[in-house]
Each structure stands twice: as C-alpha cells, then as structure tokens.
mmCIF file of C-alpha atoms in Angstrom:
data_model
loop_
_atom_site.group_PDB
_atom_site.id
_atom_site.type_symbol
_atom_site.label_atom_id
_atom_site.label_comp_id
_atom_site.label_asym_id
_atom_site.label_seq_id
_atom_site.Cartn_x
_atom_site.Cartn_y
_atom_site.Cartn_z
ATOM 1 C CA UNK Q 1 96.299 89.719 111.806
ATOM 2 C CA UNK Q 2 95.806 92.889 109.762
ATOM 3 C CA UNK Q 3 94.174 92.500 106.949
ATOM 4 C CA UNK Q 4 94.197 94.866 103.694
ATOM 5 C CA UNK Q 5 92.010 94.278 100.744
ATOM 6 C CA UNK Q 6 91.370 95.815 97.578
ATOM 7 C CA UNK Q 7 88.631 95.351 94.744
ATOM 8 C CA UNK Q 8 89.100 95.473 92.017
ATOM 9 C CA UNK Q 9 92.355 93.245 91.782
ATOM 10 C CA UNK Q 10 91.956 94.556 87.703
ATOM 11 C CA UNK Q 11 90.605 97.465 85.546
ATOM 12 C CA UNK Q 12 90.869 98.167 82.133
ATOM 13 C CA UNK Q 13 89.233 101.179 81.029
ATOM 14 C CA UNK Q 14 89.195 103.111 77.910
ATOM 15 C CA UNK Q 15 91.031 106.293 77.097
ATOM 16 C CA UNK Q 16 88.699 109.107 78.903
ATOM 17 C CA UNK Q 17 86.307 107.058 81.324
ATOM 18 C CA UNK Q 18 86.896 107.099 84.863
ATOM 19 C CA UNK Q 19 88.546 104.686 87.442
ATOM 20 C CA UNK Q 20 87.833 103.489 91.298
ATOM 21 C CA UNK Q 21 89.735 101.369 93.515
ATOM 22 C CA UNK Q 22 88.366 100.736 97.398
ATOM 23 C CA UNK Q 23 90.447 99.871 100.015
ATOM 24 C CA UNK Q 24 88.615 97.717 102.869
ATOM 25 C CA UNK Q 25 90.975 96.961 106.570
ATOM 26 C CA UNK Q 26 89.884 94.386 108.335
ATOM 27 C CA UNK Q 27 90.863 96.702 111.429
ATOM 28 C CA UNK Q 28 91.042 100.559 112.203
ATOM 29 C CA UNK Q 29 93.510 102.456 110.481
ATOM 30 C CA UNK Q 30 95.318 105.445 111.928
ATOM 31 C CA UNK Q 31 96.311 106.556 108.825
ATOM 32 C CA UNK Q 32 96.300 105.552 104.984
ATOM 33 C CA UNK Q 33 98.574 106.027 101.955
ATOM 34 C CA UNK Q 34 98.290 105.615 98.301
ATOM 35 C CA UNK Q 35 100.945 104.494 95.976
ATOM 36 C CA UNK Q 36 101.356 103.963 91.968
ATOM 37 C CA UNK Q 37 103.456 101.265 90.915
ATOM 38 C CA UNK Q 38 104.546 101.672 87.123
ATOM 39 C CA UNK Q 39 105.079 97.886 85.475
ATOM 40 C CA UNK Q 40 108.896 96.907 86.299
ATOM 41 C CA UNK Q 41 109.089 100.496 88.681
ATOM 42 C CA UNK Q 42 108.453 100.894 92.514
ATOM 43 C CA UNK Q 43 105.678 101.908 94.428
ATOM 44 C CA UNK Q 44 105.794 105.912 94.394
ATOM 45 C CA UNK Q 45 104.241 108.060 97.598
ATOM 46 C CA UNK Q 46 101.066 109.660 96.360
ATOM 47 C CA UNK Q 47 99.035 110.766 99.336
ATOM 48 C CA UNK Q 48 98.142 110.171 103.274
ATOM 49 C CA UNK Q 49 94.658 110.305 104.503
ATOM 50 C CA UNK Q 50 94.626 110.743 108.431
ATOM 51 C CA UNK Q 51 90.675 112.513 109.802
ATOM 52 C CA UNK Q 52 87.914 110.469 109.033
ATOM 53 C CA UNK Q 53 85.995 111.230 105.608
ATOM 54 C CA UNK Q 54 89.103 113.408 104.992
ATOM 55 C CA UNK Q 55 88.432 113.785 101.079
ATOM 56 C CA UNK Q 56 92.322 115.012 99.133
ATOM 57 C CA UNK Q 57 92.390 116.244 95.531
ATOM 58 C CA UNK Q 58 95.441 115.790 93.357
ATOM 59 C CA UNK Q 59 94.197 116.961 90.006
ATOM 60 C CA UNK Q 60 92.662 114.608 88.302
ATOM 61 C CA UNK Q 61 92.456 111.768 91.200
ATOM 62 C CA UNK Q 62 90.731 112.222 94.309
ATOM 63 C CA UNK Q 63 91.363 110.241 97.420
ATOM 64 C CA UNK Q 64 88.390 109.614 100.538
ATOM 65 C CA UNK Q 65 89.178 108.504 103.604
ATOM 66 C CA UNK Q 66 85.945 106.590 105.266
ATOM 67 C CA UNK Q 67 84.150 107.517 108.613
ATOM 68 C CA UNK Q 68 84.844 104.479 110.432
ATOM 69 C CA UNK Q 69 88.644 105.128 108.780
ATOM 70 C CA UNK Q 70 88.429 101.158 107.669
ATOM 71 C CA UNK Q 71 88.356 101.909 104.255
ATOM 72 C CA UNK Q 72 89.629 104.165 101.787
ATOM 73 C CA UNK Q 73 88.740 105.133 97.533
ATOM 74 C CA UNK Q 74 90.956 106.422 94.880
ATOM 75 C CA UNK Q 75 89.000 107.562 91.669
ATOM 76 C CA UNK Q 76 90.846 108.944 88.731
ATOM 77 C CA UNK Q 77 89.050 111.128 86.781
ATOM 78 C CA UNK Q 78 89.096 110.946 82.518
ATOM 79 C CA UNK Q 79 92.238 108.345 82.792
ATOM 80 C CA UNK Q 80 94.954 108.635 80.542
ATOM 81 C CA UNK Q 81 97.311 106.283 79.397
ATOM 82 C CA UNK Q 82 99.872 107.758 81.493
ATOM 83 C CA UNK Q 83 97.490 106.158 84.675
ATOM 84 C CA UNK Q 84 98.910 102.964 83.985
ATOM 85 C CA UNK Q 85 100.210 100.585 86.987
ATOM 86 C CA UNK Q 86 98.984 99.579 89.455
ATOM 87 C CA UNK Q 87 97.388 101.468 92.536
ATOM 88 C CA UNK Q 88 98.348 100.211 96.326
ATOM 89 C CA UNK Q 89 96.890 101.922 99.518
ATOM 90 C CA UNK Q 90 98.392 100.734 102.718
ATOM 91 C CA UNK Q 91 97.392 101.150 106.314
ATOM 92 C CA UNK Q 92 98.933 101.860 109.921
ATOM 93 C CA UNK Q 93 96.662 100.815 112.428
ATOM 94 C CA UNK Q 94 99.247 102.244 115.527
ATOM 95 C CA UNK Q 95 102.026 100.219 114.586
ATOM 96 C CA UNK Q 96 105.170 102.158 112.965
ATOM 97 C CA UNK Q 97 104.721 99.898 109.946
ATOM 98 C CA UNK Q 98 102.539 99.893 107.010
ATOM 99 C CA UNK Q 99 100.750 97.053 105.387
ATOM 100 C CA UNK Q 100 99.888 96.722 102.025
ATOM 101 C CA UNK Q 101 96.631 96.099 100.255
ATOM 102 C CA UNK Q 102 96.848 93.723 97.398
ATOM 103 C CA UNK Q 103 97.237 96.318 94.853
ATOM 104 C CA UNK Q 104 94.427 96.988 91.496
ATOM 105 C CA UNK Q 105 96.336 96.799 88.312
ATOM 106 C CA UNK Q 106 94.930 99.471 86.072
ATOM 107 C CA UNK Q 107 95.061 99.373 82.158
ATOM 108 C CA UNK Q 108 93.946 102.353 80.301
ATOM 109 C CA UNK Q 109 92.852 101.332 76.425
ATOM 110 C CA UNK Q 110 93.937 104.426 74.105
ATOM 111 C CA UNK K 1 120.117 115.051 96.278
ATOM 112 C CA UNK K 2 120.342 110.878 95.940
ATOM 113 C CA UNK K 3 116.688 109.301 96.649
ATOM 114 C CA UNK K 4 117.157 105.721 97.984
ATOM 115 C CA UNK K 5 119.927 103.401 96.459
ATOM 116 C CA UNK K 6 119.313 99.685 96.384
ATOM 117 C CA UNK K 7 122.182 97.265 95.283
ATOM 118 C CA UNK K 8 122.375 95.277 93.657
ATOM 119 C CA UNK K 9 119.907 95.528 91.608
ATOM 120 C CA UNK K 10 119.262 92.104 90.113
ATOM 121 C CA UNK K 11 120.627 88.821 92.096
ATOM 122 C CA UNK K 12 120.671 85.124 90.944
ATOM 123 C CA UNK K 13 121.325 82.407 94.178
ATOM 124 C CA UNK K 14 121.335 79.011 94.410
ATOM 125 C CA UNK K 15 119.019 77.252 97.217
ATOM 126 C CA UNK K 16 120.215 77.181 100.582
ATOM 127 C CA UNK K 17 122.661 79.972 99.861
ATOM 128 C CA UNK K 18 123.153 83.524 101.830
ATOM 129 C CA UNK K 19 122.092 86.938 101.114
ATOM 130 C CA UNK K 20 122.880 90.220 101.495
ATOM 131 C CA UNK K 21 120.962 93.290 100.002
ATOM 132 C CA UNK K 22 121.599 97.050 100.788
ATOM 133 C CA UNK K 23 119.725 100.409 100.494
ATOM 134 C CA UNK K 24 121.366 103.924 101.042
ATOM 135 C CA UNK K 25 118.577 106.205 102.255
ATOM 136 C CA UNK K 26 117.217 109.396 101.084
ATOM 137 C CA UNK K 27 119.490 112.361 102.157
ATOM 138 C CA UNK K 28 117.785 113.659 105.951
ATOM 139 C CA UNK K 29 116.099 110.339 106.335
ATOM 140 C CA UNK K 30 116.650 107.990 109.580
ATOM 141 C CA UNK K 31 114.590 105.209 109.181
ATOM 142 C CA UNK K 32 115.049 101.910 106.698
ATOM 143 C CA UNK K 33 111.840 99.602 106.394
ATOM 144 C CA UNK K 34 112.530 96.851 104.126
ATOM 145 C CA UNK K 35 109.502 95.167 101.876
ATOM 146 C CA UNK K 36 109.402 91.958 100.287
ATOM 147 C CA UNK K 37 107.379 92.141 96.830
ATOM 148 C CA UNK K 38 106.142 88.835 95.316
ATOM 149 C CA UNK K 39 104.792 88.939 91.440
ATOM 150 C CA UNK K 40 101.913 90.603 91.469
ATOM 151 C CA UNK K 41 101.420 91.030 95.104
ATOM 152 C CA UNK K 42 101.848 94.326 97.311
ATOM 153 C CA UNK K 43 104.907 94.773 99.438
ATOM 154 C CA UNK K 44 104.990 92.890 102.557
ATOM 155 C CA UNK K 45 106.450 94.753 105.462
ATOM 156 C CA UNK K 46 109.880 92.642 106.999
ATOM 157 C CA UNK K 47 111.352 95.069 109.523
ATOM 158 C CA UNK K 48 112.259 98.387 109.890
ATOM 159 C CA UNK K 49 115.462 99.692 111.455
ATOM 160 C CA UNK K 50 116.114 103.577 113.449
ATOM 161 C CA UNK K 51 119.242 103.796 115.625
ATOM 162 C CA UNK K 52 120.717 101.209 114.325
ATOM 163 C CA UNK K 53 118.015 99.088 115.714
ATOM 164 C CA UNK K 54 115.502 96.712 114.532
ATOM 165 C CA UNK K 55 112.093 98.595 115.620
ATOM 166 C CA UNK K 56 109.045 96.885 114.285
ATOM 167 C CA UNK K 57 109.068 93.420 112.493
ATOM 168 C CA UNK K 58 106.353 91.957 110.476
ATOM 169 C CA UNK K 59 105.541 87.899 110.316
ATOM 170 C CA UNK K 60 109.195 86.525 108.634
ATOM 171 C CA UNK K 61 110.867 83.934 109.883
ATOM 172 C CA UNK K 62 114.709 84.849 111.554
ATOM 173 C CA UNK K 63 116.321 83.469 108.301
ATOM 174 C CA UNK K 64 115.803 87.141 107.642
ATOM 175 C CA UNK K 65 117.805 89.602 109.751
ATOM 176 C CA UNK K 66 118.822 93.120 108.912
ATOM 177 C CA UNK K 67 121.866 95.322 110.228
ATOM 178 C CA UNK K 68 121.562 99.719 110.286
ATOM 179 C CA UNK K 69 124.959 101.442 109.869
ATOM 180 C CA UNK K 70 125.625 105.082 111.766
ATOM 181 C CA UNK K 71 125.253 106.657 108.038
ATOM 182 C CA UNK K 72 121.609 105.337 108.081
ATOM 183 C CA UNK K 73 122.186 102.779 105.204
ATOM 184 C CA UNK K 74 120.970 99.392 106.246
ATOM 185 C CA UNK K 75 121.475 96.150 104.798
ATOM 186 C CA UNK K 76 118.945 92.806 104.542
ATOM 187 C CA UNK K 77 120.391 89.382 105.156
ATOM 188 C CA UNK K 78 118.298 86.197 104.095
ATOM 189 C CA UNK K 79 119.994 82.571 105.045
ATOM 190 C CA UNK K 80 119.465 79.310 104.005
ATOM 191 C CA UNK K 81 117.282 80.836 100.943
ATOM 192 C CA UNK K 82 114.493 78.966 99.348
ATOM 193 C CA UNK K 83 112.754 78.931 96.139
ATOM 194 C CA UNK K 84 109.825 81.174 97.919
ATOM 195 C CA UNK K 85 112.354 84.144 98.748
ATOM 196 C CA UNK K 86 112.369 84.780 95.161
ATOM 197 C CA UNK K 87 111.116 88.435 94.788
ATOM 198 C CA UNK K 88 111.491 91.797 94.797
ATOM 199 C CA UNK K 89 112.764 93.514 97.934
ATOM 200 C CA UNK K 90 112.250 96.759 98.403
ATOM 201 C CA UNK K 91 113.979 99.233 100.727
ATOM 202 C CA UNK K 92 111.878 102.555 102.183
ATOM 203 C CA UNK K 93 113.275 105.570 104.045
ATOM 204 C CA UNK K 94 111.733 107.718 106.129
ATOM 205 C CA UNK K 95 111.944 110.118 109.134
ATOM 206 C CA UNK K 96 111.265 108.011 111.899
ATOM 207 C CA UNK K 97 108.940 111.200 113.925
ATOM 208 C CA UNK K 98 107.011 111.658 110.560
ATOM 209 C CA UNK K 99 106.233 107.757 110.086
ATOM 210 C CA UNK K 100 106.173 106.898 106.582
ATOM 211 C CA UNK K 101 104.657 109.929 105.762
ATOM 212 C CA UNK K 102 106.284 110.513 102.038
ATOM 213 C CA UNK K 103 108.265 107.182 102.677
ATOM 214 C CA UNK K 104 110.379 106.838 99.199
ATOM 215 C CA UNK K 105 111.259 103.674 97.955
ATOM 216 C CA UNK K 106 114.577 102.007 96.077
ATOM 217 C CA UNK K 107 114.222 100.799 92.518
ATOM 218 C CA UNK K 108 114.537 97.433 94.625
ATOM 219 C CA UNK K 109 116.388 94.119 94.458
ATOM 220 C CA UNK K 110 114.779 91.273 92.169
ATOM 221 C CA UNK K 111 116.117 88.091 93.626
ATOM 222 C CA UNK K 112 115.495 84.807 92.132
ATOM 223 C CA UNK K 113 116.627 81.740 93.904
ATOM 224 C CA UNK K 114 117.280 78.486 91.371
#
C-alpha cells in the first residue's frame, strides 16, 4: 500500500536557525499538502503542491515539490517559537483520499 | 461562519462498547472524511462520505461505519470497541470537486477505551 514517510521524526532547533522536513512516497503523488499541528490542536491546511518542482513561498517557509512528484520539503526559515508543532505533508496518488506522512515534531529553543 | 464542529469532544468507553462521533462541516462544504489520530502518529484516513454516501475507504475493519445526513454533517460509528480504538478522531470537510484542497479539520474527538 501507499506509503508516506518523513525524516526527521524530531527537530529541535534554536531560536533563529533554520528547519527542514522531507517527505518521501513510496508511490507517485498527484498532489501534496502540508499541515501544522500545534501540541493538543489539529492539523491546520497550509499549502498544496500539484506541477512537479513546483517551489510555494509563504513568508518565512518555503515548500518544493520534487520532479518525480515522490517527494516533497518544507524549510522554515529563522524559526521562531511560534513554529512549534509538528509538520505533516500528505499525499493523493489519484485516490480522493489523502494519506498522511508520519509527521516531524519541531521544537524551537528560545 | 462555523468551521467544522466535532462532538463530543472528549469520550471515555468501556471495551466492547458502541460509538458514535459527529462533525458539522464547514459552511459551503459537501464532503466529510473522517481520520483516526493515534499519539504521536499522523491521521489515518477511515472513509469519506459525499451524497450521503460512503466514497473512498481506507484499510479499517467494518466495526467502523459512518452515516452523511442531507445537511452534510456526518457521523462515525465504531462497535465492539477495543483498547486500540483509543485516539483522536478527526473529522475534515471539503468540497468534494476541489478534493481536499484547503480541507479544514474539527478540534477532534479524543476517545479512550478502558
């Protein structure tokens, strides 16, 4: 079956440096969101990637959709401790469904 | 303008017990997907309902069933619960001809089975 994976599974990063999460399907996606999960919140829509090497910019984060569209990065530029939570991208590969990736837990250190 | 309702929001059951969770969708939206979140794991897709009809269905047994009303509000049955089902489920909404495309979730249902 469909496979999503994610690396890291944790970050912590001080106040200011910058932050990367990768997104790896095991098959190829049609399409691929990001979401932020706040500690005790739900996952909130941040973006959808749909050409291949489509690159989006949301201030300080910047989201790249691969060639092969099989994987997918989200870097965070100079995190803040507002960044917190933890980042999910999830996949369609056709199907009217999305699955999940297993989610990086980010901790910023002020 | 309500984003998606989930109730309740926090449910205690016994073993072997039955279920039911609900989720009002986001005003304009048609489609329901449901999610079950496990500590510290991403949501895994259960089913998703449009027309009052169960569309797509990911890899849960039938213990799990789900029911669409003509208001677009949808509801999640789980029988015969065991310890495992004990997690957060989350509800999505969604235009069915955008996909999930700014899919919103519920504040979700943490269920613990004792």
């Amino acid at each position: 079956g469909q496979q999503v994976m994610q690396i890291p599974q944790y970050q912590h990063v001080q106040e200011g440096e910058d932050f990367t999460t990768y997104c790896n399907s095991s098959t190829t996606l049609s399409n691929i969101q990001w979401y932020k999960q706040r500690p005790g919140g739900h996952p909130v829509f941040l973006i959808q990637l749909v050409k291949s090497g489509e690159v989006k910019k949301q201030k300080r984060l910047t989201f790249q959709f691969g060639e092969a569209k099989k994987n997918s990065s989200l870097h965070i530029t100079a995190t803040q401790t507002t960044d917190v939570g933890t980042y999910f991208c999830a996949g369609r590969s056709g199907a009217n469904n999305l699955f999940f990736g297993t989610g990086t837990r980010l901790t910023v250190i002020p | 303008d309500a984003g998606v309702t989930q109730s309740p929001t926090h449910l205690i059951k016994t073993r072997g017990q039955q279920v039911t969770l609900r989720c009002s969708p986001k005003s304009g939206h048609d489609t329901v997907s449901w999610y079950q979140q496990a500590l510290g794991q991403g949501p895994q897709f259960i089913f998703q309902y449009y027309e009052e009809e169960e569309r797509q269905r990911g890899n849960f047994p039938d213990r799990f069933s789900g029911h669409q009303f003509p208001n677009y509000s949808s509801e999640l049955n789980v029988n015969a619960l065991l310890l495992g089902d004990s997690a957060l489920y989350l509800c999505a909404s969604s235009r069915y001809f955008t996909g999930d495309l700014g899919a919103f979730f519920g504040q979700g249902t943490r269920l613990t089975v004792v």
